[in-house]
Short mmCIF file of C-alpha atoms in Angstrom, two decimals:
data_model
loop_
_atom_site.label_atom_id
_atom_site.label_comp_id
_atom_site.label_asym_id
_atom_site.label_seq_id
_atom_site.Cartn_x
_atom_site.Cartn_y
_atom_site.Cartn_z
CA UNK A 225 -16.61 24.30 -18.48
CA UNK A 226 -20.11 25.46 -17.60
CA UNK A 227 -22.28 23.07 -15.24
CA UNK A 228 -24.92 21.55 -16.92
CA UNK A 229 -26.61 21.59 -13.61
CA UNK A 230 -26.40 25.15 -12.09
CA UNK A 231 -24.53 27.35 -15.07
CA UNK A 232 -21.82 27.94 -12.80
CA UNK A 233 -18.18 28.14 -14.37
CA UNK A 234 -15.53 26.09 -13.58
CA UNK A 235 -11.76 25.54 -14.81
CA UNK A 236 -11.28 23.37 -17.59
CA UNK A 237 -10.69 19.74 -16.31
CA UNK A 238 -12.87 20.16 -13.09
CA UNK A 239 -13.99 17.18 -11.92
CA UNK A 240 -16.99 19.20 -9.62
CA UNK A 241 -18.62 22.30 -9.94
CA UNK A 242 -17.19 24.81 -7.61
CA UNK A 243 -21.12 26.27 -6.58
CA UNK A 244 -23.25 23.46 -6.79
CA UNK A 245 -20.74 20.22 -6.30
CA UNK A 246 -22.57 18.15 -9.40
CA UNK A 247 -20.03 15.81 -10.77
CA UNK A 248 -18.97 17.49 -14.09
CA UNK A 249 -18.79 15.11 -17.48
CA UNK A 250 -16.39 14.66 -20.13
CA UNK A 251 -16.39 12.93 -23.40
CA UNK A 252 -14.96 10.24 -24.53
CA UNK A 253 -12.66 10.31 -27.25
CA UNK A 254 -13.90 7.81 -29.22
CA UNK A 255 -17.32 8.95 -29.93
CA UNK A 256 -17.92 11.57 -27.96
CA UNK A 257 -20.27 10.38 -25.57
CA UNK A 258 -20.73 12.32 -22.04
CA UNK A 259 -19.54 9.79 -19.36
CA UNK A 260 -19.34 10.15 -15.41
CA UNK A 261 -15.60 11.43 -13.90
CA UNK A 262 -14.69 8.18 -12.74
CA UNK A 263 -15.42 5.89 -16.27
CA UNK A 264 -12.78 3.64 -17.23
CA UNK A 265 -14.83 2.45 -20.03
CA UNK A 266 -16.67 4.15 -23.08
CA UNK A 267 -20.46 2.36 -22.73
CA UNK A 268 -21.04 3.15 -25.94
CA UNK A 269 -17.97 2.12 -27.60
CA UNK A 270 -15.90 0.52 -25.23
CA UNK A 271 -13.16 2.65 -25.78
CA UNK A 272 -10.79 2.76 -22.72
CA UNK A 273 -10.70 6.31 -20.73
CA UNK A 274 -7.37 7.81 -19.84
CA UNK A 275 -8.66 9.70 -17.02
CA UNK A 276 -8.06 13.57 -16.65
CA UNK A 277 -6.21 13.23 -19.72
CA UNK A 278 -9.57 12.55 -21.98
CA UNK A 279 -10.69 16.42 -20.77
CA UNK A 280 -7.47 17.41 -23.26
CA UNK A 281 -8.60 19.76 -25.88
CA UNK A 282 -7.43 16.94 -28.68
CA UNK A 283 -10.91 15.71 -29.07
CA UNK A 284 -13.17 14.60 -31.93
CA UNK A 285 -15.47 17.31 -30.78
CA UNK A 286 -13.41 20.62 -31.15
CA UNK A 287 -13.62 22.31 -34.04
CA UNK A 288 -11.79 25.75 -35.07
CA UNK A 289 -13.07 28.68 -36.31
CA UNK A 290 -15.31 27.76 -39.71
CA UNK A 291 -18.66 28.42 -41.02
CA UNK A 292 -21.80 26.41 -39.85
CA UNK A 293 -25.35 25.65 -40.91
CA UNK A 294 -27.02 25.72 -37.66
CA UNK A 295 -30.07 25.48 -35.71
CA UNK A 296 -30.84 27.75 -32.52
CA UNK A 297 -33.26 27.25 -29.95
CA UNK A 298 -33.29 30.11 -27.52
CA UNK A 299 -35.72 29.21 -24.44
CA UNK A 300 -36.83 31.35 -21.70
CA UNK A 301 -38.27 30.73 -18.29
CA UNK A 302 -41.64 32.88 -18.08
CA UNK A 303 -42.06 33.70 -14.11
CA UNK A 304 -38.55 34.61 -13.38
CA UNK A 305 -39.01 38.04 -12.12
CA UNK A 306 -41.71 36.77 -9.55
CA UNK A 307 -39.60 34.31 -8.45
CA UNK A 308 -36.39 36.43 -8.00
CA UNK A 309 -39.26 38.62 -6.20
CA UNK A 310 -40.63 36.08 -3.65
CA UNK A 311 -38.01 33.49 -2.82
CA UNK A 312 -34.66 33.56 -1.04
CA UNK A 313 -31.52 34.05 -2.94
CA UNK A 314 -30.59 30.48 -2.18
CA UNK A 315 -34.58 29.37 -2.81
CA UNK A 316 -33.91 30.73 -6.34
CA UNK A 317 -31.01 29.27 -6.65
CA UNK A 318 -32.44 25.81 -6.10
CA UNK A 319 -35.60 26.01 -8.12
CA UNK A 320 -33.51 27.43 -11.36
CA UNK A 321 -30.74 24.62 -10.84
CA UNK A 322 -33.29 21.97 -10.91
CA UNK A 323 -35.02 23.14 -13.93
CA UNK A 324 -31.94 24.19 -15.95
CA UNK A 325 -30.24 20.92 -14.86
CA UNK A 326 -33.50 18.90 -16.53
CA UNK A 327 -33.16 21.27 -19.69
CA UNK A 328 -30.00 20.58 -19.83
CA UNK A 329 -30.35 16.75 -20.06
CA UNK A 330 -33.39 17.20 -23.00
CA UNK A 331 -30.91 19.18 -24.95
CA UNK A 332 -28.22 16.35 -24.66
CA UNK A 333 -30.69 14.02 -25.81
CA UNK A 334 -31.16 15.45 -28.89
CA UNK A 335 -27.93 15.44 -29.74
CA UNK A 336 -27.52 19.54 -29.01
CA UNK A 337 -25.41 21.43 -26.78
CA UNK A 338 -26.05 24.32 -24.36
CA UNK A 339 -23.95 27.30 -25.82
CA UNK A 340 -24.68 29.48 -22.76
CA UNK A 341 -26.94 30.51 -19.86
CA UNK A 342 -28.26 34.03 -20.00
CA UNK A 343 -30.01 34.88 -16.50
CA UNK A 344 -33.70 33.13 -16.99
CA UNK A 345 -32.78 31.50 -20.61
CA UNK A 346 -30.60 29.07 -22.86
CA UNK A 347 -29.15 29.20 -25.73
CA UNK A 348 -28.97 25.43 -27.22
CA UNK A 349 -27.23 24.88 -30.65
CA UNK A 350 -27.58 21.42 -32.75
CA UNK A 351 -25.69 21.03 -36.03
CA UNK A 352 -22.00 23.14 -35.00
CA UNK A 353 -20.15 19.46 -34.11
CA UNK A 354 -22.35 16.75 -35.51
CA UNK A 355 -24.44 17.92 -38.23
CA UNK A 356 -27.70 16.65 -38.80
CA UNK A 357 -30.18 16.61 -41.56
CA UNK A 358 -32.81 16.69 -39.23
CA UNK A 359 -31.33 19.60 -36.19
CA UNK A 360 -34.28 21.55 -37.07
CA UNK A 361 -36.72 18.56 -36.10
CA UNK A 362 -34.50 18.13 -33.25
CA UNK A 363 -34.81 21.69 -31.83
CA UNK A 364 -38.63 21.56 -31.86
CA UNK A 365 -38.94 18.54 -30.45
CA UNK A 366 -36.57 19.32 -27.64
CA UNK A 367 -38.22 22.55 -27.19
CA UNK A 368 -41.70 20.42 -27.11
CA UNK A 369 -40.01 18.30 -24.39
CA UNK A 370 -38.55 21.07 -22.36
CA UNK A 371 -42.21 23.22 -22.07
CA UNK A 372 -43.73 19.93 -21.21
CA UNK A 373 -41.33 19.25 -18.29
CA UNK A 374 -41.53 22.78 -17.21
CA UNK A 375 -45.36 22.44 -17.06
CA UNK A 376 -44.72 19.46 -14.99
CA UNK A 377 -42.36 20.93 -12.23
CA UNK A 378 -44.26 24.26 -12.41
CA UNK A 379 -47.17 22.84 -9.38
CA UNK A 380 -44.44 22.43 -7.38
CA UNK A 381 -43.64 25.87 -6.62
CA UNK A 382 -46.49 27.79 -8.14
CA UNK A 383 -47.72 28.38 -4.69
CA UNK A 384 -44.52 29.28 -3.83
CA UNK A 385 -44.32 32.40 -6.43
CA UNK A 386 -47.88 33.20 -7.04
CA UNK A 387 -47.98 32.50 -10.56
CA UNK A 388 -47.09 29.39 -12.86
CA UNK A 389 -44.00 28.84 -14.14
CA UNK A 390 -43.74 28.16 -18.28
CA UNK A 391 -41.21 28.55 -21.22
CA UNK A 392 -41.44 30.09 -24.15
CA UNK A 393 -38.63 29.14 -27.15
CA UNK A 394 -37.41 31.05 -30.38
CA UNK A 395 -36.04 28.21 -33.19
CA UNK A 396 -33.56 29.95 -35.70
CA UNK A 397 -31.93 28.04 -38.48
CA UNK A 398 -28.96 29.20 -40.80
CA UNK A 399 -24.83 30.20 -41.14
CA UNK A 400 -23.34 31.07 -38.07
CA UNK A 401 -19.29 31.07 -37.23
CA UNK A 402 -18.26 28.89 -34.52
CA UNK A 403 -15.14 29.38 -32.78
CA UNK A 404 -13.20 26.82 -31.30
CA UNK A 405 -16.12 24.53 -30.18
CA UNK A 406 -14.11 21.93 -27.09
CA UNK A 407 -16.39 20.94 -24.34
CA UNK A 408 -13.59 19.96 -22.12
CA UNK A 409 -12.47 23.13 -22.28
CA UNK A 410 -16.11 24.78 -22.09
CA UNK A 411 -15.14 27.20 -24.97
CA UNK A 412 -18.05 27.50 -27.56
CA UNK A 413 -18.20 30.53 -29.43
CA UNK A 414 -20.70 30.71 -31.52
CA UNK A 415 -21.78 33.86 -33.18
CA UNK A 416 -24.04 34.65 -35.81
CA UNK A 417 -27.54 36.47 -36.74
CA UNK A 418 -29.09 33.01 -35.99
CA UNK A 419 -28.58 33.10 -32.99
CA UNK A 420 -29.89 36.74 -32.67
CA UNK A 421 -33.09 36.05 -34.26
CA UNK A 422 -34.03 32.97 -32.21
CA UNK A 423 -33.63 35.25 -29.13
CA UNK A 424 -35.69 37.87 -31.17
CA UNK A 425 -38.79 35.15 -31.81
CA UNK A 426 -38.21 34.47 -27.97
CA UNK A 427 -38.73 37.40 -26.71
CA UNK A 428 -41.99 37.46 -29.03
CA UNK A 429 -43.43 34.61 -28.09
CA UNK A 430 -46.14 34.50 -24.99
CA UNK A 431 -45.83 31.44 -22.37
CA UNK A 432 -45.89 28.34 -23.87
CA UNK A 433 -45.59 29.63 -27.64
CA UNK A 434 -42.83 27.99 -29.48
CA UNK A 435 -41.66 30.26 -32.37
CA UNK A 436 -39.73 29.46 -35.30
CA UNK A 437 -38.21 30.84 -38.17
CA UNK A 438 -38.65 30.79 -41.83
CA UNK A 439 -35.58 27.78 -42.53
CA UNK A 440 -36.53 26.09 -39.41
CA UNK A 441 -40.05 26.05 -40.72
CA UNK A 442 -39.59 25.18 -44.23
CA UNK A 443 -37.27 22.34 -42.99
CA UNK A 444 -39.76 20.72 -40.14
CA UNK A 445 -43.01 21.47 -41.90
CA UNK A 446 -43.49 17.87 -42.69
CA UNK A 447 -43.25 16.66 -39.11
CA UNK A 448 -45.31 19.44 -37.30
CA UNK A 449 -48.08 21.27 -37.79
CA UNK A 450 -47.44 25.42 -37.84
CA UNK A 451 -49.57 28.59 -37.68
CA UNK A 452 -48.47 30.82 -40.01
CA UNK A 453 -48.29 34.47 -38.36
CA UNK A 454 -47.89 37.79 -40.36
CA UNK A 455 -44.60 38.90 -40.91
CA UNK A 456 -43.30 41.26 -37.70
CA UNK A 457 -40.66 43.31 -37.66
CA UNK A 458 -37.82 42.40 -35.18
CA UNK A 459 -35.02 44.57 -34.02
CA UNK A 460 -32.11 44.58 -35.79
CA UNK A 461 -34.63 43.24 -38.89
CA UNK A 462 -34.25 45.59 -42.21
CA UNK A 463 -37.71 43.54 -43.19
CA UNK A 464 -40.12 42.04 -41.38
CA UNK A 465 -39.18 38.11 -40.88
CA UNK A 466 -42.29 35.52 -41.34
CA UNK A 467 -42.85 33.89 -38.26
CA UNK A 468 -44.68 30.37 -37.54
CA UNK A 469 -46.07 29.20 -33.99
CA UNK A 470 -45.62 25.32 -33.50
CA UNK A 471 -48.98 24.04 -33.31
CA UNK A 472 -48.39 19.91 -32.68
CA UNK A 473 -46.49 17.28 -33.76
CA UNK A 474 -48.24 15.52 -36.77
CA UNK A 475 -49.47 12.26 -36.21
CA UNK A 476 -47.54 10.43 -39.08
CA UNK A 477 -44.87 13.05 -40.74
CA UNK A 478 -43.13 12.59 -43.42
CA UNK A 479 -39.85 13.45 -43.96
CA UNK A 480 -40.17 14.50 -47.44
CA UNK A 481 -43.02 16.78 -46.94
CA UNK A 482 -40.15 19.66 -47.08
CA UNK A 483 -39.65 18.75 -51.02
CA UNK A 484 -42.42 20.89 -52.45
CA UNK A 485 -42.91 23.08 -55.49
CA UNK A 486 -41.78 22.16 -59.16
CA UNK A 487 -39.46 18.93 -59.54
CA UNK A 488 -37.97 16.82 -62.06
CA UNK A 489 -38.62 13.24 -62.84
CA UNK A 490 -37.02 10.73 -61.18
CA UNK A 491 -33.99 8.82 -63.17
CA UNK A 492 -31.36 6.66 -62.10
CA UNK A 493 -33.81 4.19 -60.13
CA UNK A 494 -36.07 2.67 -62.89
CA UNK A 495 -34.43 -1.03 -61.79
CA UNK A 496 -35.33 -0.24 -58.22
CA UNK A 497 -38.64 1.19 -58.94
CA UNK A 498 -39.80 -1.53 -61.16
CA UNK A 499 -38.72 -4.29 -58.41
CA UNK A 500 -40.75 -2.76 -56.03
CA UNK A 501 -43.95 -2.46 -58.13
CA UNK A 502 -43.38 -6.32 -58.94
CA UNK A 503 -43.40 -6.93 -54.96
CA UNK A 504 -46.63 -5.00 -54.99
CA UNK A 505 -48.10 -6.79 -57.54
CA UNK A 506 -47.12 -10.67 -56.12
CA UNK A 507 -47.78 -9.52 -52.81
CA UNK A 508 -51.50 -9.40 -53.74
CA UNK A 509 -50.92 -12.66 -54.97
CA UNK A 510 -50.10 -13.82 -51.71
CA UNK A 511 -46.38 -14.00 -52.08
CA UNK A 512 -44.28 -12.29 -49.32
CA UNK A 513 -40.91 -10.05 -49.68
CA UNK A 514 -38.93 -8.13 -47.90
CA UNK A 515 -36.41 -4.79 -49.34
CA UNK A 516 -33.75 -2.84 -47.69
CA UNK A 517 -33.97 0.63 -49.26
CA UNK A 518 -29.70 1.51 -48.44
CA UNK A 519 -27.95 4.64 -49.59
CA UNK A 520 -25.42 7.59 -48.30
CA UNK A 521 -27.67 10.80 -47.21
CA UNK A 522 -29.01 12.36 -50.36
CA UNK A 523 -28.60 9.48 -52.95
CA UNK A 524 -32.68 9.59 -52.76
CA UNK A 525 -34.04 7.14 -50.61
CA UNK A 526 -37.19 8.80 -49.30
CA UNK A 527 -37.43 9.82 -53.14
CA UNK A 528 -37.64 6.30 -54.45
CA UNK A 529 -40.01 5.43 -51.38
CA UNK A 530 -42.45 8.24 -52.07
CA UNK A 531 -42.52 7.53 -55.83
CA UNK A 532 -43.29 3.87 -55.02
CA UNK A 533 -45.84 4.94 -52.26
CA UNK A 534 -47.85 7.33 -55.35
CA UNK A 535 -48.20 4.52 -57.54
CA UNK A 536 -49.94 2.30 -55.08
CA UNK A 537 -53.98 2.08 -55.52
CA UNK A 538 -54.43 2.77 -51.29
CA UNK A 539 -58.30 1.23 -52.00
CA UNK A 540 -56.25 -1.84 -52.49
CA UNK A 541 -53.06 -1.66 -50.23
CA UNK A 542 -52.36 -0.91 -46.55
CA UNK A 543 -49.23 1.59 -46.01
CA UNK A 544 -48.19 1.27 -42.58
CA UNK A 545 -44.66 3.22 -41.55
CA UNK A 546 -42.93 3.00 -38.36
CA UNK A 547 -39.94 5.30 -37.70
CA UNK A 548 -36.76 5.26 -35.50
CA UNK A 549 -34.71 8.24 -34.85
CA UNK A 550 -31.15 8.26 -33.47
CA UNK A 551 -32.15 10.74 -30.59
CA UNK A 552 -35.07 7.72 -30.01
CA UNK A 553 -32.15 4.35 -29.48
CA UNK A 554 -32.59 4.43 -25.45
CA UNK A 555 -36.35 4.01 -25.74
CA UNK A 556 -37.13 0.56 -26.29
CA UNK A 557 -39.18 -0.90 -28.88
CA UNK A 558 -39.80 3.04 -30.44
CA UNK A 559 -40.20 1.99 -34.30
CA UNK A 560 -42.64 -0.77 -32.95
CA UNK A 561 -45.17 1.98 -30.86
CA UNK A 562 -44.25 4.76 -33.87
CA UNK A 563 -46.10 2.12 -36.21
CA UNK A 564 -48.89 1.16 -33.83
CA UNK A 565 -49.55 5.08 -33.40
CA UNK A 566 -50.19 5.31 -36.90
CA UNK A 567 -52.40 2.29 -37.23
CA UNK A 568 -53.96 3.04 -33.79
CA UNK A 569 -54.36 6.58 -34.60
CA UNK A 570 -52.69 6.99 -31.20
CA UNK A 571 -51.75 11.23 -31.44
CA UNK A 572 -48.91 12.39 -29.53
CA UNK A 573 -50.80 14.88 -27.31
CA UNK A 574 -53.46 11.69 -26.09
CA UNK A 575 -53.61 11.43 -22.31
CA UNK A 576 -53.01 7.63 -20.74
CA UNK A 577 -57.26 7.15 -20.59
CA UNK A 578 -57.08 8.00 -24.35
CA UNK A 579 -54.39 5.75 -25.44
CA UNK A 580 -55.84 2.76 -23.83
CA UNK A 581 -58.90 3.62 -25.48
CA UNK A 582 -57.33 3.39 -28.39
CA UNK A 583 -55.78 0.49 -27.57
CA UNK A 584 -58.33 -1.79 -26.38
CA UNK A 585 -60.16 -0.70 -29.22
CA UNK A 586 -58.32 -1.15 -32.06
CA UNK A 587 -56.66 -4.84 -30.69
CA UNK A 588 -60.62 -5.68 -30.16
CA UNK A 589 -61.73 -4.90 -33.63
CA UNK A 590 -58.83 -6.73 -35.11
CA UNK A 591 -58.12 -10.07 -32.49
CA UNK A 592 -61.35 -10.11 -29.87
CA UNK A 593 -60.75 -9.41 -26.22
CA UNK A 594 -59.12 -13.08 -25.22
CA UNK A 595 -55.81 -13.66 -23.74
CA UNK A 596 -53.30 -11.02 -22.94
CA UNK A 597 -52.90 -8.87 -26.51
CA UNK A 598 -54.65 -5.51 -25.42
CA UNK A 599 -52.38 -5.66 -21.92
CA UNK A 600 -49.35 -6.48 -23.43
CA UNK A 601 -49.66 -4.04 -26.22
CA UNK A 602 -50.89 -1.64 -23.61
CA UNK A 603 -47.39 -2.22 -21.31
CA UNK A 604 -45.67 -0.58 -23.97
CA UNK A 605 -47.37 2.30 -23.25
CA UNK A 606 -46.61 2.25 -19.69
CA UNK A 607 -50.63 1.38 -19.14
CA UNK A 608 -51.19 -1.08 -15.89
CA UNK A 609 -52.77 -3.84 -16.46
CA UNK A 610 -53.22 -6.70 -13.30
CA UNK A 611 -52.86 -9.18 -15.52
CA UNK A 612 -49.06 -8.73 -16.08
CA UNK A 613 -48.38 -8.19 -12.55
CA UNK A 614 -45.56 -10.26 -11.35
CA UNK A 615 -45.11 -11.38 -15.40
CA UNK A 616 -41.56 -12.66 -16.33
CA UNK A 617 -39.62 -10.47 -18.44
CA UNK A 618 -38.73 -13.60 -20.47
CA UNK A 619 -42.48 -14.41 -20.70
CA UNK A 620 -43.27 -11.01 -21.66
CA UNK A 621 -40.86 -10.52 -24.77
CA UNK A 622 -42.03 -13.99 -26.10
CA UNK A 623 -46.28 -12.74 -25.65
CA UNK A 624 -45.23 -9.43 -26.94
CA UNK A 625 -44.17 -11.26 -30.22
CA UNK A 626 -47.00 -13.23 -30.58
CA UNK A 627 -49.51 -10.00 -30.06
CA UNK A 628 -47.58 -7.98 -32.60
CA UNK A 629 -47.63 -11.69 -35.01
CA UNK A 630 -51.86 -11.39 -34.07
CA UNK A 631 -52.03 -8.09 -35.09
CA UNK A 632 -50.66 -7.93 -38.67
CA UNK A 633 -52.17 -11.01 -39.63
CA UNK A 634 -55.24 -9.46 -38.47
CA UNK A 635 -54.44 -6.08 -40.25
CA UNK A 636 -53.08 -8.36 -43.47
CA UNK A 637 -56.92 -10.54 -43.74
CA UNK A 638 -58.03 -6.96 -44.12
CA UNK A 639 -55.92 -5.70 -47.00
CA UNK A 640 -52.19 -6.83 -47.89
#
């Protein structure tokens, strides 16, 4: 088992890492969440924990050898060779542990895995255990996340080094063969020309560039926005391979931006489709009603959405969307702020002074400046505001309901 804090290896079933002394996790065996040495219970599913006996290999999460669609993200730490330069051994040692131990904790959140540690870089992997129709989304926005906290640790020890530190990531999606995948056991395997070419578009990239190839493109295009680069040729590369540079995250993507060229007509959902343009049509009569689009992965959900969504006359209708994600269920109220960003306008890359801006803007035009909307809206941005200081949590919940309440019936006078 590698050490998600330092890279060091240790025996399977190690409780502590034999360089560093981090506590080591396991997994529980009935979903596979990490969890602390000494859990008795799952807190995620409440399953009980045998002890040393949940590190055996007979876990949801190994896999034998088989054939996987995958996504790569190979990041490396720009600055290294200064570093190794200018610090002591032990200095280094610190500085990399911290920063690889954060990484480490991104990629977890996202629902990847770190397949290994090579000197200044890591090689994540989403999709070989739990696939995901979104691992390409995933990898960028974990690579996003993990050049964004490197930018933010880099002050500290710039001075240090002489030069800022900064990563720069290679995204890589396609087959690769996974060995026998058991993180008890810290055996991963996975080999592949994915994983080659991600470490290719690394090692292309300048600081702070996040690279990506032509799947991972084609599959994420709806959520960010790309530079298209001309094609270079990369070792190992018969042709040269099309290459895209992750520009930002789009302010409102949409998932099924990735469905482009020629298609057929819909069929199959004429019921469904026509009871949704009847909503349309009596909610501009003032009726209200509320649908739960449910279906299996691929039966065409975001198919029957968008086909509802193009029949809509948008001088007469307000579409507003607000999205959760799985890797998202720890931060609260995220489908609530993903829909105020989108009628805000509120961009992912705004600064605190630009968000409450926003805010105090948009809550002004639609409710007036009275009572405690724009500060309670703005606490879910993190924004201070003296006028909550001290404020119940109770007290809070039941204000933040009626501000939300304020603002769609402001939004709804407007337009349904």
């Amino acid at each position: 088992m590698d050490c998600p804090r330092c890279g060091s290896e240790n025996r399977a079933g190690a409780s502590f890492c034999i360089e560093c002394g981090s506590e080591l996790p396991f997994h529980c065996q009935g979903c596979g969440k990490s969890l602390p040495v000494k859990a008795k219970f799952c807190d995620e599913c409440g399953c009980e924990i045998q002890g040393p006996a949940a590190k055996s290999p007979a876990s949801p999460y190994s896999a034998q050898e088989e054939r996987k669609y995958i996504t790569v993200l190979f990041s490396d730490l720009t600055g290294y060779t200064e570093m190794a330069e200018r610090l002591d051994p032990e200095e280094l040692k610190e500085v990399t542990s911290h920063i690889f131990g954060r990484v480490s904790e991104v990629i977890a959140k996202y629902e990847g895995f770190i397949e290994k540690y090579v000197g200044d870089a890591i090689v994540a992997i989403f999709g070989a255990h739990k696939a995901h129709e979104d691992d390409p989304v995933r990898a960028i926005r974990a690579a996003r996340e993990i050049h964004k906290l490197v930018d933010a640790i880099s002050p500290r020890y710039e001075n240090r080094i002489g030069r800022p530190l900064s990563m720069h990531t290679g995204i890589s999606t396609g087959i690769a063969v996974t060995g026998e995948i058991n993180f008890q056991q810290g055996t991963h395997g996975v080999v592949g020309d994915t994983i080659n070419l991600a470490s290719r578009l690394s090692a292309l990239g300048e600081a702070g560039d996040i690279l990506a190839s032509p799947h991972s493109y084609s599959q994420a295009e709806g959520f960010f926005l790309f530079e298209a680069r001309d094609p270079t040729k990369l070792k190992g590369k018969k042709s040269p391979v099309a290459v895209y540079k992750v520009l930002a995250a789009l302010d409102q993507p949409r998932k099924i931006h990735r469905l482009h060229g020629l298609r057929s007509e819909m069929v199959g959902r004429e019921a469904e489709l026509t009871s949704l343009e009847a909503a349309a049509d009596r909610l501009r009569e003032g009726e209200e009603l509320i649908f739960s689009i449910c279906g299996a992965p691929g039966t065409g959900k975001s198919r029957l959405v968008e086909e509802f969504k193009s029949g809509l006359d948008m001088t007469r209708t307000q579409w507003l969307e607000g999205h959760a994600y799985p890797y998202a269920r720890n931060i609260p109220y995220f489908p609530l702020t993903s829909l105020l960003n989108r009628a805000f306008r509120i961009d992912e890359s705004d600064d605190s002074p630009q968000i409450r801006k926003k805010i105090e803007d948009s809550v002004a035009g639609l409710t007036g400046r009275e009572g405690n909307i724009i500060p309670i809206i703005g606490s879910l941005y993190n924004l201070d505001y003296p006028e909550l200081e001290g404020i119940n949590p109770e007290f809070w919940k039941d204000q933040l309901h009626q501000a939300i309440h304020s603002i769609i019936s402001a939004l709804s006078l407007r337009q349904p």
